[in-house]
Each structure stands twice: as structure tokens, then as C-alpha cells.
Amino acid sequence: MHYTLSTAFIFVLVPFAGGQEAAPLTIVPTQAITVAQGEFREITCKVEGVTIVGGVVTPSVKELTWYFGQDESVVRLQQDCPTGCPILQYDPEQHGTSRRLTINRMEQQFGGTYTCRASVNSRDEEVKKVIGYYIAASVIADDYQYPKIYSEALIRCKVAGTPAPEVTWDFAKEENLLYTRIQASPNVRVDLVEGLRIQNITENDEGYYRVQITQEGQNPILQRIRVIVRTPITWTTLPVVRKQAVFGKETELYCQASGKPEPTYTWFKSNVSKDLGNDVSKIVQVGSRFSVDSRNPGTLRIIDLERSDTDFYWCQASNHGPPEDSPTRPVFMKVTVPAEIKQIYNVSVDESLVAELRCEAEGSQPMGMYWKRVNNRAIYAGPAPSEQGPVQQLSDPRITVSRLETNDGGIEKTALTLRITDLKRDDRDNYTCIVNNTEEYRYQNGSIRVRFKPDLSETKAVQYNWVNSKREIICRVKAEPKPTSFNWYRIFPTDPEVPEQILGNNITFNMKTDDLRINLDAWTGNLTVNLREIDNGNVEVRSFFGTYRCRVENENGITEKDIELQQAYEPGKPTVNVTRVTPRTVFLAVQSPLINGGMPVTGYKVSIQDEQGGDEPPRFYQLVSEIEFPGLRPATTYQITVQAVNEVGPGEGAPVLRIKTSDTSVPDKVTITSDKTSSFADSYTLQWDEPVDGGSPISGYVIKYQEAKQKDNSTKEAQAVGEWTKVTVDATERLYKLTNLKGGKSYAVQIQARNSVGLSTVSQIFFQTKEGGPSVGQVIDAATPSSSSTYHIIILAVWNFWRLFL
């Protein structure tokens, strides 16, 4: 704050008489005059009582003149005075009886005594006016000041004025408390030029200071200063040394410090390591892309990152201290342009030569790059960034990977080349170029095509057809590029005149019959031989069996292969044996015939006839080693014939089997599958598998159990402790829960299956219950089947209800 009292001059009228009578000469204004420094002011010296009659001025006035200073130098006329000095001007209307003195801009040298003299009626008269020079008191001080703790502090308050003003200092710890006068001491000294000096200032000196400036003739000036004792800045969170950011994205730089008052932060951008100074050009200007988080003042946010943002950034923390007390910390931010694959050059190379697959990418270096084969997911790594290579792959010495890094006008480029020597057909694949220089990866596939002439190695040299069939002779081809032509020939090795005949599409090879045709599919190159002649002994039909030649051509060459077309027949007799007979089912073991007729055996045809005259429809089975023929009648004799089947048809049947099914009997013995220990003290779950029914459907199961002394699983009858408990279970059940048992006891349990004939042989095991009492919520009703879930739920709910009152 800057307060100023007006600077002024005071004109004092001093009367002077040259004779007996009062001087008629006066200066207007007559009172004291205060003129501030730089002010404009006029005063006039005139003769009183002037009259003009008929052009005659009374009294007579001559040589009305102003003088200045002790030497009474004459005040010059306007044209003789530099700008600003006092000048004289006549008042023309007063006929020389008054003269005006003008001060255009008051300065210190214009202060002093001004004398006005004139001859009035031949008598010398004069009057004086004193102008005293005055500089108003002024004060310059900041409202808030922050001296450093434990230092020699200066509370700055500059006071000036003429005459010198009187200065007093007062202090109050809080704003609303009374001020007390500060007395000078060895630790406190008032400096009228600079302010108040305090030795070794502490937080006890923090508060409100009031300065009172008093100057004679002026109103006092009051200046209040709020003093906050400053503590040094300490970093609480330093910025990271190196920051990775992504082009086009946003990022944040962060620093945090503590101190009193709370630090403020300024970010600089500079590639220098020191002497940031106050160079405004280095300060990061908050604008469209740069902003400071109001909640975290030490955070600088940058959006839409550009390449030029790569630089050192300096965080400066300050709390109203000098530059040396405002520490700075640097962070280098690297703006990474994300990798982007620009080009992959696909290649097509002849077998056994060299293939090079090149992937070009743009983006900031260093850049991670490698190749990955799509088919077998093999990874081919290249040299480390800034290295060239090539790097030989341990998985395949034929493969090397090399890297090339360039900088084209500030655009960083990296190329990764996959090189395969002695190229093989199975090198044909898609290869993925994988690139990254940030957290994001870029992928793009390139392909290697291996060119080779047609390969017919997978074509079968012997193929089959038969009368009344339409069948293709297949020439399986591998070729790159695709074949440009397929040609089929009929070869006649015993006919020297026509050793071969080219076959076209839908031609009649034998012109004597319309039933014999050869069709050529020009798209796939497969040859279809259509033999529709019924007479298997026809000579012309037989002429279709023989040698055919497949000839395939592409850009890399021609390949031929001869195929022998032979006549296929029905398969021979299979070997059949009876393995098991039940009242309703026959089980047969079957072996394929040694002679399959040229075509694979695909299954079996089983025909069965009841000797009492009833025929079963034939059944067909896949190629299995055992045939199960269910649905028969008990105690009935059947004749069974088994034929092997291939694409031509069923072959000759095996010798007829004469088989009699078993008579109806009780079911087989039940197999018990449950454990021999129970997880509960008062229950046990019995489980079993469904047995063979003996030719009559199972109608149910009979279960008996009792406590027993015997604890092993011998077949002997258990020694009963009590009576057997007997229950009957439906035929659909495969488990039953025995309840109301005793904990830590041994029990015997028996089960029998029942059908219309009777009960099966007894199956028996011994089991042991768990030690302890009844389980919470366990059903205590031996007569209730475990499948009655609704009843169990009711019992469980009642039990849990009564537990609340126990």
C-alpha cells in the first residue's frame, strides 16, 4: 500500500510600508497558500483603490515588479522562463496596476519569499509573501509479509516526507486484540528507511503490525501489515525421474511439498538443468492443452500430447520466499508415438529358395517387435532395440530375424525382416508381426506362399469300382499355385496302336452302349466312372477296369500318376461265435473276413429266424467286435446268419448258427455299491446296480437289516441282536436310506431282486455307523423310503422349530 500526503507551499503575506501611510499594495489571496508539489497556482499583486476617470489612472502606478529569494532576483517574463518556473503576466485591463505571478508546476526550488514592489504616486511600496516548500509523508509496505523463521527479519515499511515524519510500531497477536506499542531493544530496531528489524524471528512474532506515521500539519497515516512467519519447503512427493506418455493422449505430472504458508507451484519446461531464473518463456502457460488441478495444485495435466512436448519439466514450489528458498525438481517426459504397422510385404517363393517377410512400423523408438507363426504359434524374436541382427532362431536354424531402425524427417521407422532359407512346403503359413512401444500392441498378418509343382503322392495307386455304381477316381493334388489344367488318360499297355486315350467331359468311352460313361469334372479334376451295365460278365464293362493316368500342370511344372482301377466285390464270410445266451438276448463275437472284396468292411447284417416260423427283420450293425441281439423270446430256438457288408453290398453269410434262448429264471444276484461305513450315527444309505432280470422284468427289491455282532463281511449269516427289519422298494429305485439306527454299531443288510419267477440270491454286506447321537434334522422313521422327500421336509421343519425351545 502507498499513502501520500499532499506536498504544498504556504504563501505568507508580509506588509511593508515605505512611508507614513498604509501601503496600498496587496497580494491576493491574502491567506496562507498551500501548494502541492507539481500543482498549478497563481497569485496577484495589485494596488488598492485604483480609479480611472477620462483615461487617467489614480493613483499613479509605475514599475510594478515581482522579486524572488533573498537576492531578490526579478521574476522573468514568460518568454524568458523554462517550462515550469514562475512567470509574470500583466493584467492588461488594470492599466499596470496589478501583476499576476504563475507557477505552472510546483517544485522545491520555487519555494521561498516573493516580493512585489511598485511606485505608487511617486512613493515606493512593497509587499511580501512567503511560500514554504512541503513534502507530504508517504509510506510503502506490503499488506502481507512472510519473513523466514529464525532469520534476521525485516518487516518492510518505507516512510518518507519533509519535514521527517514520526513513526511508531504496534503489535497484536490476533486481529481482534488490542495493539501494544513495540519498544526498541537489542532484538528489535526501527529503521525509518526500511522498516522494523527483528533478530531470530519465531512464530511468536507472527501477527498484526500497525505503523502510525505522524507529520506536522497533516493527518496521521495508519498502515497495517499481516506477518506470517515462513517455514522452509519440504518435498513430500517428488515427481518421477522419467515419465512415459502417449502421443495424442493425456498425462499428469505431479509433485507435492509442505511448508508455511502452503506452497504454490509453478511448472517450467526447459532442457537445461539449472538457472531457471524468472524467464517467463520457460514457464508452462496454462491454456487449452495445459491445466492445473485445483484440488491437487501440484498436478500439471497435459492433453492431446504432441511430439514437441518431449522435454524436461521442472516443478518449483514456493511460499513467498526468495528464489533460493523455492526448490525445483525435474522430470523428463518422453512422448511416445504409438507403434503402427504401415506395411507387410507378402511373398511367394519357389520351394527350396529363400523367403523374406518384411514388416515396417512407425512410432517412437525403442520399439518391441517380433514374429509369431499363426499355425503352430512359434515365436521368432529379433535383435534388441538399437541392434541390427540377424538373430538365428534356436527352434529352426534356417530362420533368422533382423531389425533396421531409421529416422526419416523426425518420423521414426523400424523394419523387422523374417528370413527363411531352404524353403519347405510346410513353411507356407500366415505370420503375425507384433509391435509395441506402449502398453498397447499392434498386430498384422503377412503370408509366405511356397510355390511347387503338383504333388500327387497322396493319390491311391489302386482304386475300386463295381458294376451298377457311379464312383470317382480321385487324383489328390497339392500344388502352389493352383493347377491350371487336369487331364485324364486311359492307358492300354497291350495295344501298341492306341497306347493311351485322353478322356474329356461326359464322353462315351465305349461307343457300343449308352450305359457305360466317363464323366470328367473340369473344376475338381476328379474322374467319375459310371458303370450301369447289369451283366457283370460283359466284356465291355470289364474294359473299364484297368490303368488311368492323372496329369496335372501348374506354373511350376507337370506331374503324372497312374491309377489302377480294379473291380470291387462283396466281402467274404465273417467269423462268428456265440459268447452268451440269456432268455431274451444273444451275444455274438464277430471277426471281419480276411477278404474284403477291395473295399473296407463297414458293418454287419444279422438275419434271425424262429424255427417255429417267425422271422425277425434283419438288423444292421456297425463294425464292432461283439453284437448284442435283444428282444427275443425265452426258451425259443433261432437260426442266425451274419454277413459282412462293404460299399458293394452284403457278402456271403457265415455258417448258420442254431441257438436256443434260456428259460425264464429269477434275477441275477444284486451288486451292492455303497460304502461299508456311514457318515451318520443314525442312518445309512444303501446303493446297488440293477441286475440282469432273468427274462422277466424286475418288479421290486426286498431289503432286510438288523444289528449284528459280526463286523466282517463273511458270507455267513450274521448273529442277530434283534429282529430283522424288512422293507420293499420299487423297481425304479437304486438307493434306500436306513434310519433310526444306533451310533457306533455294526449292522447287516441284505437285498434281493424280485421278478415273476421269484427272488434272486441274497446279497449281503456289513456296515458300521458313526459314533454319536442322532444328526440334527435327520429323519427318524425306518419305514419311510428315502424318495419321500416331501415327508422328510415336513419332519425337518418340525425338528428345527422345536430346537428353538430346547
Short mmCIF file of C-alpha atoms in Angstrom, two decimals, residues 268-601:
data_model
loop_
_atom_site.label_atom_id
_atom_site.label_comp_id
_atom_site.label_asym_id
_atom_site.label_seq_id
_atom_site.Cartn_x
_atom_site.Cartn_y
_atom_site.Cartn_z
CA PHE A 268 8.76 -24.86 -16.16
CA LYS A 269 9.60 -26.52 -19.44
CA SER A 270 13.30 -26.37 -20.20
CA ASN A 271 16.04 -28.65 -21.45
CA VAL A 272 18.51 -27.09 -19.04
CA SER A 273 19.30 -28.50 -15.64
CA LYS A 274 19.61 -25.27 -13.64
CA ASP A 275 19.29 -21.47 -13.65
CA LEU A 276 15.61 -21.39 -14.46
CA GLY A 277 15.51 -17.88 -13.09
CA ASN A 278 12.47 -15.78 -13.84
CA ASP A 279 12.48 -16.42 -17.58
CA VAL A 280 8.77 -16.22 -18.35
CA SER A 281 9.31 -18.02 -21.68
CA LYS A 282 10.18 -21.17 -19.73
CA ILE A 283 7.05 -21.16 -17.57
CA VAL A 284 4.35 -23.59 -18.68
CA GLN A 285 1.42 -21.41 -19.63
CA VAL A 286 -1.99 -22.72 -18.64
CA GLY A 287 -4.13 -22.87 -21.73
CA SER A 288 -6.08 -25.17 -24.00
CA ARG A 289 -3.79 -28.18 -23.50
CA PHE A 290 -2.15 -27.41 -20.14
CA SER A 291 -4.11 -27.14 -16.91
CA VAL A 292 -3.52 -27.33 -13.16
CA ASP A 293 -5.78 -29.43 -10.97
CA SER A 294 -7.40 -27.11 -8.43
CA ARG A 295 -7.80 -29.98 -5.96
CA ASN A 296 -4.15 -31.05 -6.33
CA PRO A 297 -2.24 -27.85 -7.12
CA GLY A 298 0.99 -29.72 -7.75
CA THR A 299 -0.56 -31.62 -10.66
CA LEU A 300 0.05 -30.48 -14.22
CA ARG A 301 -2.33 -32.09 -16.72
CA ILE A 302 -1.47 -32.14 -20.42
CA ILE A 303 -3.96 -33.29 -23.05
CA ASP A 304 -3.62 -34.01 -26.78
CA LEU A 305 0.09 -34.71 -26.31
CA GLU A 306 2.38 -33.67 -29.14
CA ARG A 307 5.89 -34.77 -30.10
CA SER A 308 7.21 -31.35 -29.07
CA ASP A 309 6.02 -31.96 -25.51
CA THR A 310 9.02 -34.25 -25.00
CA ASP A 311 11.26 -32.28 -22.63
CA PHE A 312 12.38 -31.70 -19.05
CA TYR A 313 9.62 -30.34 -16.82
CA TRP A 314 10.53 -28.65 -13.55
CA CYS A 315 8.20 -28.35 -10.59
CA GLN A 316 9.00 -25.32 -8.46
CA ALA A 317 7.41 -25.00 -5.03
CA SER A 318 7.34 -21.58 -3.37
CA ASN A 319 5.71 -19.97 -0.35
CA HIS A 320 6.57 -16.27 -0.76
CA GLY A 321 10.26 -16.83 -0.25
CA PRO A 322 13.16 -15.71 -2.45
CA PRO A 323 14.26 -17.93 -5.38
CA GLU A 324 16.86 -19.71 -3.27
CA ASP A 325 14.08 -20.83 -0.90
CA SER A 326 11.89 -22.11 -3.80
CA PRO A 327 13.23 -25.59 -4.63
CA THR A 328 12.75 -27.22 -8.03
CA ARG A 329 12.66 -30.88 -9.09
CA PRO A 330 12.88 -32.15 -12.69
CA VAL A 331 11.06 -34.91 -14.56
CA PHE A 332 11.84 -35.92 -18.12
CA MET A 333 8.70 -36.67 -20.09
CA LYS A 334 9.03 -38.74 -23.23
CA VAL A 335 6.06 -38.53 -25.57
CA THR A 336 5.86 -41.85 -27.34
CA VAL A 337 4.17 -42.04 -30.71
CA PRO A 338 2.30 -45.39 -30.59
CA ALA A 339 3.62 -48.03 -32.90
CA GLU A 340 1.62 -48.52 -36.08
CA ILE A 341 2.26 -51.17 -38.69
CA LYS A 342 2.41 -49.44 -42.07
CA GLN A 343 3.29 -52.27 -44.43
CA ILE A 344 3.84 -56.01 -44.61
CA TYR A 345 5.20 -57.35 -47.86
CA ASN A 346 3.70 -60.78 -48.57
CA VAL A 347 5.92 -63.12 -50.55
CA SER A 348 5.51 -66.04 -52.94
CA VAL A 349 8.71 -68.07 -53.42
CA ASP A 350 9.64 -71.37 -55.09
CA GLU A 351 10.36 -74.35 -52.90
CA SER A 352 14.00 -74.66 -51.62
CA LEU A 353 14.72 -70.95 -52.25
CA VAL A 354 14.86 -68.04 -49.75
CA ALA A 355 11.78 -66.16 -48.47
CA GLU A 356 11.90 -62.80 -46.68
CA LEU A 357 8.85 -61.39 -44.93
CA ARG A 358 9.26 -57.71 -44.02
CA CYS A 359 7.18 -55.76 -41.50
CA GLU A 360 7.52 -51.96 -41.42
CA ALA A 361 6.23 -49.90 -38.50
CA GLU A 362 6.28 -46.25 -37.48
CA GLY A 363 6.41 -44.92 -33.95
CA SER A 364 8.78 -43.84 -31.23
CA GLN A 365 11.82 -45.98 -30.63
CA PRO A 366 12.73 -48.20 -28.89
CA MET A 367 10.05 -50.48 -30.28
CA GLY A 368 9.39 -54.10 -29.35
CA MET A 369 8.85 -56.28 -32.43
CA TYR A 370 8.69 -59.99 -33.08
CA TRP A 371 7.12 -62.54 -35.45
CA LYS A 372 4.64 -65.24 -34.49
CA ARG A 373 3.62 -68.07 -36.77
CA VAL A 374 -0.15 -68.46 -36.85
CA ASN A 375 -0.38 -72.23 -37.38
CA ASN A 376 1.92 -73.57 -34.68
CA ARG A 377 2.22 -70.33 -32.64
CA ALA A 378 6.03 -70.43 -32.82
CA ILE A 379 7.65 -67.12 -31.82
CA TYR A 380 10.60 -65.69 -33.75
CA ALA A 381 12.34 -62.96 -31.76
CA GLY A 382 14.59 -60.37 -33.34
CA PRO A 383 17.51 -58.29 -32.09
CA ALA A 384 17.12 -55.95 -29.15
CA PRO A 385 16.22 -52.32 -29.97
CA SER A 386 19.11 -50.33 -31.48
CA GLU A 387 20.71 -53.60 -32.67
CA GLN A 388 20.61 -54.87 -36.23
CA GLY A 389 20.95 -58.64 -36.08
CA PRO A 390 20.34 -61.05 -37.65
CA VAL A 391 19.35 -63.42 -34.85
CA GLN A 392 19.26 -67.12 -35.68
CA GLN A 393 16.28 -68.97 -34.21
CA LEU A 394 17.14 -71.93 -31.99
CA SER A 395 13.90 -73.69 -32.95
CA ASP A 396 14.89 -73.70 -36.64
CA PRO A 397 18.40 -72.68 -37.79
CA ARG A 398 17.02 -71.89 -41.26
CA ILE A 399 15.18 -68.88 -39.81
CA THR A 400 16.80 -65.54 -38.91
CA VAL A 401 15.27 -62.22 -37.83
CA SER A 402 16.91 -58.82 -38.38
CA ARG A 403 15.98 -55.24 -37.43
CA LEU A 404 16.54 -51.88 -39.15
CA GLU A 405 15.84 -48.55 -37.42
CA THR A 406 15.71 -45.25 -39.33
CA ASN A 407 14.62 -41.65 -38.76
CA ASP A 408 13.00 -40.01 -41.76
CA GLY A 409 12.46 -36.32 -41.10
CA GLY A 410 11.62 -36.88 -37.43
CA ILE A 411 9.43 -39.92 -38.18
CA GLU A 412 10.97 -42.96 -36.51
CA LYS A 413 10.68 -46.17 -38.51
CA THR A 414 11.53 -49.76 -37.62
CA ALA A 415 11.58 -52.73 -40.00
CA LEU A 416 11.70 -56.38 -38.90
CA THR A 417 12.60 -58.99 -41.52
CA LEU A 418 11.90 -62.73 -41.18
CA ARG A 419 14.23 -64.73 -43.45
CA ILE A 420 13.77 -68.46 -44.19
CA THR A 421 16.36 -70.34 -46.26
CA ASP A 422 15.88 -73.72 -47.99
CA LEU A 423 12.14 -73.04 -48.08
CA LYS A 424 9.89 -76.03 -47.46
CA ARG A 425 6.25 -76.58 -48.28
CA ASP A 426 5.19 -76.63 -44.65
CA ASP A 427 6.67 -73.12 -44.25
CA ARG A 428 3.55 -71.93 -46.05
CA ASP A 429 1.55 -70.04 -43.43
CA ASN A 430 0.42 -66.69 -42.09
CA TYR A 431 2.95 -64.96 -39.88
CA THR A 432 1.86 -62.24 -37.43
CA CYS A 433 4.01 -59.17 -36.94
CA ILE A 434 3.56 -57.96 -33.33
CA VAL A 435 4.69 -54.44 -32.42
CA ASN A 436 4.52 -52.35 -29.26
CA ASN A 437 6.22 -49.38 -27.66
CA THR A 438 3.42 -48.61 -25.18
CA GLU A 439 1.00 -50.81 -23.26
CA GLU A 440 -0.95 -51.39 -26.48
CA TYR A 441 0.07 -53.98 -29.07
CA ARG A 442 -0.44 -53.85 -32.83
CA TYR A 443 -0.92 -56.99 -34.93
CA GLN A 444 -0.92 -57.63 -38.66
CA ASN A 445 -0.54 -60.82 -40.67
CA GLY A 446 1.73 -61.44 -43.60
CA SER A 447 1.88 -64.63 -45.65
CA ILE A 448 4.51 -66.82 -47.22
CA ARG A 449 3.37 -68.86 -50.23
CA VAL A 450 5.64 -71.72 -51.21
CA ARG A 451 5.36 -72.47 -54.92
CA PHE A 452 5.88 -76.06 -56.14
CA LYS A 453 4.74 -78.22 -58.99
CA PRO A 454 1.77 -80.59 -58.45
CA ASP A 455 2.33 -83.31 -55.85
CA LEU A 456 0.24 -86.49 -56.33
CA SER A 457 1.82 -88.57 -53.57
CA GLU A 458 -1.45 -88.79 -51.63
CA THR A 459 -3.28 -90.30 -54.61
CA LYS A 460 -4.02 -94.01 -54.14
CA ALA A 461 -2.36 -96.12 -56.81
CA VAL A 462 -5.16 -98.71 -56.66
CA GLN A 463 -8.81 -97.67 -56.57
CA TYR A 464 -12.02 -99.66 -56.95
CA ASN A 465 -15.36 -99.59 -58.74
CA TRP A 466 -18.05 -102.12 -59.40
CA VAL A 467 -20.97 -102.79 -61.71
CA ASN A 468 -24.10 -100.67 -61.22
CA SER A 469 -22.24 -97.91 -59.43
CA LYS A 470 -21.15 -94.38 -60.11
CA ARG A 471 -17.78 -93.76 -58.49
CA GLU A 472 -15.00 -91.23 -58.73
CA ILE A 473 -11.38 -91.98 -59.36
CA ILE A 474 -9.74 -89.39 -57.19
CA CYS A 475 -6.42 -87.78 -58.03
CA ARG A 476 -5.40 -85.93 -54.85
CA VAL A 477 -3.28 -82.92 -55.70
CA LYS A 478 -1.17 -80.50 -53.69
CA ALA A 479 0.09 -77.56 -55.72
CA GLU A 480 1.02 -73.90 -55.34
CA PRO A 481 -0.21 -72.05 -57.27
CA LYS A 482 -3.39 -73.94 -58.09
CA PRO A 483 -3.30 -76.26 -61.08
CA THR A 484 -4.01 -74.70 -64.42
CA SER A 485 -5.11 -78.00 -66.02
CA PHE A 486 -6.20 -81.55 -65.19
CA ASN A 487 -6.03 -84.31 -67.80
CA TRP A 488 -7.08 -87.93 -67.57
CA TYR A 489 -5.89 -90.70 -69.86
CA ARG A 490 -6.97 -94.31 -70.37
CA ILE A 491 -3.85 -96.43 -70.70
CA PHE A 492 -3.80 -99.57 -72.93
CA PRO A 493 -0.43 -101.20 -72.31
CA THR A 494 -1.20 -104.13 -74.61
CA ASP A 495 -2.40 -102.03 -77.56
CA PRO A 496 0.57 -100.62 -79.42
CA GLU A 497 -1.65 -98.72 -81.85
CA VAL A 498 -3.59 -96.80 -79.18
CA PRO A 499 -1.41 -96.91 -76.02
CA GLU A 500 -3.47 -94.13 -74.37
CA GLN A 501 -6.61 -92.14 -74.93
CA ILE A 502 -7.33 -88.74 -73.45
CA LEU A 503 -10.64 -88.53 -71.62
CA GLY A 504 -12.88 -85.49 -71.88
CA ASN A 505 -16.02 -84.39 -70.08
CA ASN A 506 -19.12 -86.56 -70.46
CA ILE A 507 -17.70 -88.66 -73.27
CA THR A 508 -18.81 -92.19 -74.17
CA PHE A 509 -15.73 -94.28 -73.89
CA ASN A 510 -17.34 -97.44 -75.32
CA MET A 511 -19.43 -96.43 -78.32
CA LYS A 512 -21.38 -99.71 -78.35
CA THR A 513 -23.54 -99.00 -75.30
CA ASP A 514 -25.05 -95.91 -73.69
CA ASP A 515 -24.79 -97.45 -70.23
CA LEU A 516 -21.05 -97.01 -69.93
CA ARG A 517 -19.90 -93.44 -69.47
CA ILE A 518 -16.98 -91.50 -68.07
CA ASN A 519 -17.60 -88.00 -66.72
CA LEU A 520 -14.78 -85.53 -66.02
CA ASP A 521 -15.38 -82.69 -63.60
CA ALA A 522 -13.24 -79.91 -65.02
CA TRP A 523 -13.46 -77.95 -61.75
CA THR A 524 -12.05 -80.54 -59.33
CA GLY A 525 -10.25 -82.73 -61.82
CA ASN A 526 -11.97 -85.87 -60.43
CA LEU A 527 -12.90 -88.58 -62.91
CA THR A 528 -16.30 -90.28 -62.49
CA VAL A 529 -16.69 -93.77 -63.98
CA ASN A 530 -20.38 -94.68 -64.25
CA LEU A 531 -20.89 -98.45 -64.64
CA ARG A 532 -24.58 -99.10 -65.09
CA GLU A 533 -24.37 -102.37 -67.07
CA ILE A 534 -26.16 -105.13 -65.18
CA ASP A 535 -24.31 -108.03 -66.81
CA ASN A 536 -21.24 -108.46 -64.68
CA GLY A 537 -19.71 -110.71 -67.30
CA ASN A 538 -19.96 -108.11 -70.04
CA VAL A 539 -16.63 -107.76 -71.74
CA GLU A 540 -17.18 -104.09 -72.38
CA VAL A 541 -17.72 -103.46 -68.69
CA ARG A 542 -14.53 -105.21 -67.86
CA SER A 543 -12.73 -102.95 -70.31
CA PHE A 544 -13.38 -100.04 -67.94
CA PHE A 545 -11.15 -101.66 -65.33
CA GLY A 546 -7.51 -101.03 -65.94
CA THR A 547 -4.98 -98.20 -65.87
CA TYR A 548 -5.85 -94.49 -65.81
CA ARG A 549 -3.33 -91.67 -65.79
CA CYS A 550 -3.82 -88.39 -63.95
CA ARG A 551 -1.81 -85.49 -65.41
CA VAL A 552 -1.75 -82.14 -63.51
CA GLU A 553 0.00 -78.91 -64.51
CA ASN A 554 0.63 -75.56 -62.86
CA GLU A 555 3.12 -72.71 -63.33
CA ASN A 556 5.89 -74.74 -61.71
CA GLY A 557 5.62 -77.95 -63.74
CA ILE A 558 3.75 -81.13 -64.69
CA THR A 559 3.19 -84.28 -62.62
CA GLU A 560 1.65 -87.61 -63.71
CA LYS A 561 0.49 -90.67 -61.82
CA ASP A 562 -1.01 -93.99 -62.97
CA ILE A 563 -4.02 -95.34 -61.10
CA GLU A 564 -5.16 -98.95 -61.40
CA LEU A 565 -8.95 -99.17 -61.34
CA GLN A 566 -9.91 -102.62 -60.10
CA GLN A 567 -13.29 -104.28 -59.75
CA ALA A 568 -14.58 -104.48 -56.17
CA TYR A 569 -16.69 -107.38 -54.82
CA GLU A 570 -18.74 -108.18 -51.75
CA PRO A 571 -16.69 -109.23 -48.73
CA GLY A 572 -16.10 -112.83 -47.70
CA LYS A 573 -17.53 -114.75 -44.74
CA PRO A 574 -17.03 -113.31 -41.24
CA THR A 575 -16.06 -115.48 -38.28
CA VAL A 576 -18.91 -115.65 -35.73
CA ASN A 577 -19.06 -117.28 -32.24
CA VAL A 578 -21.76 -117.29 -29.58
CA THR A 579 -20.46 -115.76 -26.34
CA ARG A 580 -23.57 -115.64 -24.13
CA VAL A 581 -27.26 -116.51 -24.24
CA THR A 582 -29.98 -115.20 -21.92
CA PRO A 583 -33.73 -115.74 -22.05
CA ARG A 584 -34.14 -112.64 -24.23
CA THR A 585 -30.71 -111.80 -25.69
CA VAL A 586 -27.97 -113.44 -27.75
CA PHE A 587 -24.37 -112.12 -27.69
CA LEU A 588 -22.13 -112.84 -30.70
CA ALA A 589 -18.36 -112.32 -31.14
CA VAL A 590 -17.60 -111.27 -34.76
CA GLN A 591 -14.34 -111.01 -36.73
CA SER A 592 -14.10 -109.32 -40.14
CA PRO A 593 -13.43 -111.56 -43.13
CA LEU A 594 -9.91 -111.85 -44.46
CA ILE A 595 -11.13 -110.95 -47.95
CA ASN A 596 -12.90 -107.57 -48.05
CA GLY A 597 -13.54 -107.52 -51.84
CA GLY A 598 -11.31 -104.50 -52.34
CA MET A 599 -13.47 -102.19 -50.21
CA PRO A 600 -13.36 -101.79 -46.41
CA VAL A 601 -15.91 -103.74 -44.37
#
